[in-house]
PDB file of C-alpha atoms in Angstrom:
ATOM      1  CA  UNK A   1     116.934 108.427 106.684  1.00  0.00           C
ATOM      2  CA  UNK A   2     120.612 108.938 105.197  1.00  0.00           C
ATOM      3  CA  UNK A   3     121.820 108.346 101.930  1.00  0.00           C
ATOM      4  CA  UNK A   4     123.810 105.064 101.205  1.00  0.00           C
ATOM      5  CA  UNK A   5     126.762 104.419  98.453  1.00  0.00           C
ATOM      6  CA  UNK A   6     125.116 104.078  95.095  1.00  0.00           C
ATOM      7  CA  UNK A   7     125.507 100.383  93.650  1.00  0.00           C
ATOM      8  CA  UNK A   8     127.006 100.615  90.245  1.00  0.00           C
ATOM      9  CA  UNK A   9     126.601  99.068  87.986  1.00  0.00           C
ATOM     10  CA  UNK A  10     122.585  98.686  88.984  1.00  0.00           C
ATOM     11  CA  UNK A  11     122.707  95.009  90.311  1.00  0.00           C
ATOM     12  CA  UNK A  12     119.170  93.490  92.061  1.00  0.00           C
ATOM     13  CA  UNK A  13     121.013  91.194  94.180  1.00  0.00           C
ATOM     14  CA  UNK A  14     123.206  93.912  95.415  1.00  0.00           C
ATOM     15  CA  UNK A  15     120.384  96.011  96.173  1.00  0.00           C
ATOM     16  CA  UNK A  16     118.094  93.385  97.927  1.00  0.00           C
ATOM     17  CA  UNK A  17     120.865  92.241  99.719  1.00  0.00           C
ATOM     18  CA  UNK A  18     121.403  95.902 101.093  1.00  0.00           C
ATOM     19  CA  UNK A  19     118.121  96.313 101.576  1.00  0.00           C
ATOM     20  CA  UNK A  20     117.957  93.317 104.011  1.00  0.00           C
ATOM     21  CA  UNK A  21     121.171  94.303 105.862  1.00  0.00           C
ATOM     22  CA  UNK A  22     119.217  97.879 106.133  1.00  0.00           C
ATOM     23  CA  UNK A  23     116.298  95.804 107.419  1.00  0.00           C
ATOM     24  CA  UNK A  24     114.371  97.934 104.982  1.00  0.00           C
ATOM     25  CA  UNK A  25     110.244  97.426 105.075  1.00  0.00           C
ATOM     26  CA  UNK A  26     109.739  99.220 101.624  1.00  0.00           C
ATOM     27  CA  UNK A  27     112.387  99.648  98.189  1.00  0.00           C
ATOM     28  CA  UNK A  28     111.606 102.931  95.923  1.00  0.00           C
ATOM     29  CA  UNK A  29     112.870 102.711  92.735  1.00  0.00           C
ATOM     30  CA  UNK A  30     113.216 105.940  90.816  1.00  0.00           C
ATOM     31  CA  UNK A  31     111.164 106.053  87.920  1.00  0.00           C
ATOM     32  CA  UNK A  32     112.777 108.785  85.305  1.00  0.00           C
ATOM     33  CA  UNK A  33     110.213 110.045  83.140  1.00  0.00           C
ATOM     34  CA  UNK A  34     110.272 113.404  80.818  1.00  0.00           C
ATOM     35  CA  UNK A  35     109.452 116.633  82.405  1.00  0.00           C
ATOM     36  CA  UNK A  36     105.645 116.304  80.883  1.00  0.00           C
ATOM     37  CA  UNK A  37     105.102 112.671  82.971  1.00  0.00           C
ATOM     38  CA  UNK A  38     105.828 110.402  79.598  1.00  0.00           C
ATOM     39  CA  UNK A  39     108.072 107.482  79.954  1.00  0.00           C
ATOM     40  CA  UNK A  40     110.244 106.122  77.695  1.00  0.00           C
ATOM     41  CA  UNK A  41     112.998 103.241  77.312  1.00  0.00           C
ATOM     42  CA  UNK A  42     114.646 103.909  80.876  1.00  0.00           C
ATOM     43  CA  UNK A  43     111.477 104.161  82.784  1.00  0.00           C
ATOM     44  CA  UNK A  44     110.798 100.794  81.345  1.00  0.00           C
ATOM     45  CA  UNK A  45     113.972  99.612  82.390  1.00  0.00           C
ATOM     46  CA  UNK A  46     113.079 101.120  85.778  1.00  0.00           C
ATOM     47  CA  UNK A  47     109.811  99.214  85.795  1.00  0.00           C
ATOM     48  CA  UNK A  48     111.738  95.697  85.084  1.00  0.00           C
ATOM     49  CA  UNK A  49     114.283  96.567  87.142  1.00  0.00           C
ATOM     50  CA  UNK A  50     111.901  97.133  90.281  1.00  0.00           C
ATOM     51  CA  UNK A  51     110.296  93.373  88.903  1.00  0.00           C
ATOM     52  CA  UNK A  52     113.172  91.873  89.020  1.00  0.00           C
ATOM     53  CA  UNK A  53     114.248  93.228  92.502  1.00  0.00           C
ATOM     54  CA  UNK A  54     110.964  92.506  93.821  1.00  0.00           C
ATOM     55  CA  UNK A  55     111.552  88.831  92.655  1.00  0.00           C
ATOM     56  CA  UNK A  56     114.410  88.501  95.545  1.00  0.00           C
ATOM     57  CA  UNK A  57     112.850  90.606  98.361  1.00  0.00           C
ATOM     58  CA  UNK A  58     110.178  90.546 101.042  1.00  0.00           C
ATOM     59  CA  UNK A  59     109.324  94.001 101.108  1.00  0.00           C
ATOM     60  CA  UNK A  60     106.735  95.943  98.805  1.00  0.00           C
ATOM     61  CA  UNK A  61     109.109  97.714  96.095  1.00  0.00           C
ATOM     62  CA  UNK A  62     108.029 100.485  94.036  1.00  0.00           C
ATOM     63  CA  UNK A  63     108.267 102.631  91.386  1.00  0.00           C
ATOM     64  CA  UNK A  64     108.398 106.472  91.964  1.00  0.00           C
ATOM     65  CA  UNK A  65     108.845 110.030  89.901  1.00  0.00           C
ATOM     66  CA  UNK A  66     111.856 110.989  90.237  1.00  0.00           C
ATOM     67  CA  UNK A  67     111.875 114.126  87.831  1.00  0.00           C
ATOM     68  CA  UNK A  68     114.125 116.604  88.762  1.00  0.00           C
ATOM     69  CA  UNK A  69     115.874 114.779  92.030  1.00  0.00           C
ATOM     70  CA  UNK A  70     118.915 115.259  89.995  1.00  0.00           C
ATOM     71  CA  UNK A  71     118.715 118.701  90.044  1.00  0.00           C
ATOM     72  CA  UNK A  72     118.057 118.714  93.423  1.00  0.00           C
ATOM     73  CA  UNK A  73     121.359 116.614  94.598  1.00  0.00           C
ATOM     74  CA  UNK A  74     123.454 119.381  92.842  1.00  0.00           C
ATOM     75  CA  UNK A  75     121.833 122.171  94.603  1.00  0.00           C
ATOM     76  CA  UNK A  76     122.480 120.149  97.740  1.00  0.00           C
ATOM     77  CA  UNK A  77     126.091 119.482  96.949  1.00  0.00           C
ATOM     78  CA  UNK A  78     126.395 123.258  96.007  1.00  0.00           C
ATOM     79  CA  UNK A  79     124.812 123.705  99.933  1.00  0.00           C
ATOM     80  CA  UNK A  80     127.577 121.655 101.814  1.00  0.00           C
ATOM     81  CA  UNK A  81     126.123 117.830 101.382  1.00  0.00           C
ATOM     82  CA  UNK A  82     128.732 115.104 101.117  1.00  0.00           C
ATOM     83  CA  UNK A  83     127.282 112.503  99.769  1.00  0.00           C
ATOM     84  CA  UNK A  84     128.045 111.843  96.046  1.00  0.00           C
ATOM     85  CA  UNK A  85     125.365 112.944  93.501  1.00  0.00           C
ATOM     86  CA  UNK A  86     123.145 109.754  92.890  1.00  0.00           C
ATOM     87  CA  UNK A  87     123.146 108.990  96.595  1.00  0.00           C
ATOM     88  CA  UNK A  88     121.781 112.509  97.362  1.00  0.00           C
ATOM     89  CA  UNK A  89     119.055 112.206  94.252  1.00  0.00           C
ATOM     90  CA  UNK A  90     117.578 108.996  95.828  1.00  0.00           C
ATOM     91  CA  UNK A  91     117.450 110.786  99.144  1.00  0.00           C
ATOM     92  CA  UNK A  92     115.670 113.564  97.634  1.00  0.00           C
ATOM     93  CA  UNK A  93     113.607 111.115  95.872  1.00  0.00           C
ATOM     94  CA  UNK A  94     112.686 109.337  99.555  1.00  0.00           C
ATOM     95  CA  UNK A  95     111.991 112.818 100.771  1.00  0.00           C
ATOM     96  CA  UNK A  96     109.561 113.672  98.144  1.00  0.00           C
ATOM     97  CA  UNK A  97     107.952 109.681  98.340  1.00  0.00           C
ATOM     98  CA  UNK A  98     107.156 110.573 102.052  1.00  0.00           C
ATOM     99  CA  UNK A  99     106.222 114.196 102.046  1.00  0.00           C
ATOM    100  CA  UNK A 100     103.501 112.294  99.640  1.00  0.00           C
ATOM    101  CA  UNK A 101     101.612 110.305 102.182  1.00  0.00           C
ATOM    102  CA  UNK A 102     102.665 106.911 100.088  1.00  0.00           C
ATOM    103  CA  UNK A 103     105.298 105.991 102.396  1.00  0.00           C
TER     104      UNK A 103
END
């Protein structure tokens, strides 16, 4: 596992095509929700997002919580990590998705 570039802006045929080049057999899609579990209008974005993507790929893609990965990617840049900040919250993200069992 290693982080990859972030795609900006957001683009679902960006992301399924890099996700084929990867040869990836699963897409996560970070779901941000408020630090109680509620979602608002950007987890819904998230959720049509992850529809949309799933539209153009193969692979199973999900949603997943990704409540304080941010956080996390700043503590990890503050540790010596290189990769830029949204790159190291989706690995965080991955990390937590897998340390779950869902993966």
């Amino acid at each position: 596992m290693r982080p990859l570039a972030a795609v900006e802006p957001p683009d679902p045929a960006a992301i399924a095509e890099l996700a084929s080049a990867e040869e990836a057999d699963r897409v996560i899609v970070g779901l941000p929700t408020t630090l109680g579990g509620e979602e608002g209008e950007q987890a819904q974005l998230s959720r049509a997002f992850a529809e949309e993507l799933a539209e153009l790929l193969d692979v199973p893609v999900e949603t997943y919580d990704e409540r304080l990965t941010t956080r996390m990617a700043d503590r990890s840049a503050r540790e010596g990590a290189k990769a830029d900040r949204d790159s190291l919250a989706a690995a965080h993200l991955l990390e937590s998705y897998l340390a779950r069992g869902e993966g």
